[in-house]
PDB file of C-alpha atoms in Angstrom:
ATOM      1  CA  MET R 287      -3.160  -1.327  18.366  1.00 57.00           C
ATOM      2  CA  GLY R 288      -6.145  -3.451  17.205  1.00 62.00           C
ATOM      3  CA  LEU R 289      -6.084  -6.442  14.973  1.00 56.00           C
ATOM      4  CA  GLY R 290      -7.521  -4.462  12.091  1.00 56.00           C
ATOM      5  CA  SER R 291      -4.848  -1.794  12.365  1.00 55.00           C
ATOM      6  CA  MET R 292      -2.140  -4.461  12.511  1.00 54.00           C
ATOM      7  CA  MET R 293      -3.507  -6.192   9.412  1.00 55.00           C
ATOM      8  CA  LEU R 294      -3.668  -2.833   7.558  1.00 55.00           C
ATOM      9  CA  LEU R 295      -0.064  -2.056   8.525  1.00 57.00           C
ATOM     10  CA  SER R 296       1.145  -5.536   7.473  1.00 67.00           C
ATOM     11  CA  CYS R 297      -0.561  -5.156   4.054  1.00 75.00           C
ATOM     12  CA  LEU R 298       0.857  -1.711   3.631  1.00 79.00           C
ATOM     13  CA  SER R 299       4.351  -2.909   4.490  1.00 88.00           C
ATOM     14  CA  ALA R 300       3.986  -5.770   1.926  1.00 89.00           C
ATOM     15  CA  GLN R 301       3.015  -3.252  -0.745  1.00 91.00           C
ATOM     16  CA  ILE R 302       5.939  -0.999   0.068  1.00 93.00           C
ATOM     17  CA  ALA R 303       8.354  -4.009  -0.098  1.00 94.00           C
ATOM     18  CA  GLU R 304       6.867  -5.092  -3.454  1.00 94.00           C
ATOM     19  CA  TYR R 305       7.155  -1.538  -4.856  1.00 92.00           C
ATOM     20  CA  ASN R 306      10.735  -1.234  -3.770  1.00 95.00           C
ATOM     21  CA  ALA R 307      11.637  -4.624  -5.139  1.00 96.00           C
ATOM     22  CA  LYS R 308      10.125  -3.661  -8.516  1.00 95.00           C
ATOM     23  CA  SER R 309      12.055  -0.393  -8.360  1.00 95.00           C
ATOM     24  CA  ILE R 310      15.339  -2.210  -7.845  1.00 97.00           C
ATOM     25  CA  ALA R 311      14.598  -4.557 -10.720  1.00 97.00           C
ATOM     26  CA  ALA R 312      13.710  -1.651 -13.053  1.00 96.00           C
ATOM     27  CA  VAL R 313      16.842   0.237 -12.103  1.00 97.00           C
ATOM     28  CA  ARG R 314      19.038  -2.877 -12.613  1.00 98.00           C
ATOM     29  CA  LYS R 315      17.578  -3.331 -16.139  1.00 97.00           C
ATOM     30  CA  ARG R 316      18.090   0.344 -17.010  1.00 96.00           C
ATOM     31  CA  ALA R 317      21.578   0.613 -15.509  1.00 97.00           C
ATOM     32  CA  SER R 318      22.636  -2.568 -17.446  1.00 98.00           C
ATOM     33  CA  PHE R 319      21.872  -0.677 -20.607  1.00 97.00           C
ATOM     34  CA  ASP R 320      23.291   2.711 -19.502  1.00 95.00           C
ATOM     35  CA  LEU R 321      26.551   1.133 -18.165  1.00 96.00           C
ATOM     36  CA  SER R 322      26.886  -1.574 -20.832  1.00 97.00           C
ATOM     37  CA  CYS R 323      27.186  -4.087 -17.973  1.00 98.00           C
ATOM     38  CA  ALA R 324      25.527  -7.422 -17.343  1.00 98.00           C
ATOM     39  CA  PRO R 325      22.735  -7.153 -14.808  1.00 97.00           C
ATOM     40  CA  GLU R 326      24.247  -9.823 -12.568  1.00 97.00           C
ATOM     41  CA  LYS R 327      27.497  -7.728 -12.371  1.00 98.00           C
ATOM     42  CA  LEU R 328      25.684  -4.698 -10.927  1.00 98.00           C
ATOM     43  CA  ASN R 329      25.446  -3.871  -7.239  1.00 98.00           C
ATOM     44  CA  ILE R 330      22.466  -1.737  -6.240  1.00 98.00           C
ATOM     45  CA  ILE R 331      22.913   0.623  -3.204  1.00 98.00           C
ATOM     46  CA  GLU R 332      20.072   2.268  -1.408  1.00 97.00           C
ATOM     47  CA  LEU R 333      20.788   5.946  -1.164  1.00 97.00           C
ATOM     48  CA  GLY R 334      17.438   7.456  -0.073  1.00 97.00           C
ATOM     49  CA  ARG R 335      13.849   6.756   0.921  1.00 96.00           C
ATOM     50  CA  ASP R 336      10.900   9.117   1.436  1.00 94.00           C
ATOM     51  CA  ASN R 337       8.666   9.467   4.471  1.00 93.00           C
ATOM     52  CA  ASP R 338       6.536   6.517   3.288  1.00 91.00           C
ATOM     53  CA  ASP R 339       9.615   4.261   3.164  1.00 93.00           C
ATOM     54  CA  LEU R 340       9.596   4.152  -0.646  1.00 93.00           C
ATOM     55  CA  LEU R 341      13.005   4.227  -2.436  1.00 95.00           C
ATOM     56  CA  THR R 342      13.829   7.624  -3.965  1.00 96.00           C
ATOM     57  CA  THR R 343      17.496   7.284  -4.894  1.00 97.00           C
ATOM     58  CA  LEU R 344      19.559   4.228  -5.867  1.00 97.00           C
ATOM     59  CA  GLY R 345      23.241   3.948  -6.645  1.00 97.00           C
ATOM     60  CA  VAL R 346      24.578   1.314  -9.047  1.00 97.00           C
ATOM     61  CA  VAL R 347      28.091   0.099  -9.250  1.00 97.00           C
ATOM     62  CA  GLY R 348      29.510  -2.415 -11.802  1.00 97.00           C
ATOM     63  CA  CYS R 349      31.945  -3.018 -14.551  1.00 97.00           C
ATOM     64  CA  GLU R 350      34.216  -0.231 -13.139  1.00 96.00           C
ATOM     65  CA  LYS R 351      31.389   2.367 -13.523  1.00 96.00           C
ATOM     66  CA  LYS R 352      28.845   3.856 -11.155  1.00 95.00           C
ATOM     67  CA  ALA R 353      25.616   5.857 -11.609  1.00 96.00           C
ATOM     68  CA  THR R 354      22.858   7.330  -9.478  1.00 97.00           C
ATOM     69  CA  TYR R 355      19.207   6.928 -10.299  1.00 97.00           C
ATOM     70  CA  VAL R 356      16.356   9.098  -8.918  1.00 96.00           C
ATOM     71  CA  ASN R 357      12.688   8.183  -8.742  1.00 95.00           C
ATOM     72  CA  LEU R 358      10.685  10.657 -10.810  1.00 93.00           C
ATOM     73  CA  GLY R 359       7.610  10.153  -8.529  1.00 85.00           C
ATOM     74  CA  ASN R 360       4.036   9.338  -9.357  1.00 73.00           C
ATOM     75  CA  ARG R 361       5.061   5.995 -10.780  1.00 69.00           C
ATOM     76  CA  SER R 362       6.827   7.733 -13.666  1.00 79.00           C
ATOM     77  CA  GLY R 363       9.875   5.585 -13.311  1.00 91.00           C
ATOM     78  CA  TRP R 364      13.522   6.208 -12.635  1.00 95.00           C
ATOM     79  CA  ALA R 365      16.075   8.524 -14.436  1.00 94.00           C
ATOM     80  CA  LEU R 366      19.816   8.591 -14.573  1.00 94.00           C
ATOM     81  CA  ASP R 367      21.109  11.482 -12.444  1.00 92.00           C
ATOM     82  CA  VAL R 368      24.108  13.283 -13.857  1.00 76.00           C
ATOM     83  CA  GLY R 369      25.433  10.355 -15.924  1.00 63.00           C
ATOM     84  CA  GLU R 370      27.639   7.419 -15.462  1.00 60.00           C
ATOM     85  CA  ARG R 371      31.351   7.745 -14.461  1.00 68.00           C
ATOM     86  CA  LYS R 372      34.241   5.512 -13.534  1.00 71.00           C
ATOM     87  CA  ALA R 373      33.769   3.826 -10.148  1.00 68.00           C
ATOM     88  CA  ASP R 374      36.766   5.587  -8.675  1.00 68.00           C
ATOM     89  CA  ALA R 375      36.061   9.060 -10.186  1.00 61.00           C
ATOM     90  CA  PRO R 376      35.108  11.949  -7.826  1.00 61.00           C
ATOM     91  CA  ALA R 377      31.571  13.282  -7.924  1.00 58.00           C
ATOM     92  CA  PRO R 378      31.014  16.278 -10.119  1.00 54.00           C
ATOM     93  CA  GLN R 379      31.197  19.662  -8.321  1.00 50.00           C
TER      94      GLN R 379
END
């Protein structure tokens, strides 16, 4: 691999990391509202990535509740999938 290819790969990796960090911050803010829970009390769990290594699904747990957020794609943002439920409740069938 040439130096140019390595630099391009490094730049791309940095962009992916930045995008994923911004996604986590956006989901934390949204989940804080949806779950009526302070942002610092929320744990974000990575549930899925696409072939480009971008986050596609995030789980959020906090204040005895949990929720799943899905990426809508094309930089449209994140949406609550199904709705919040108690942290110990089974997943809907």
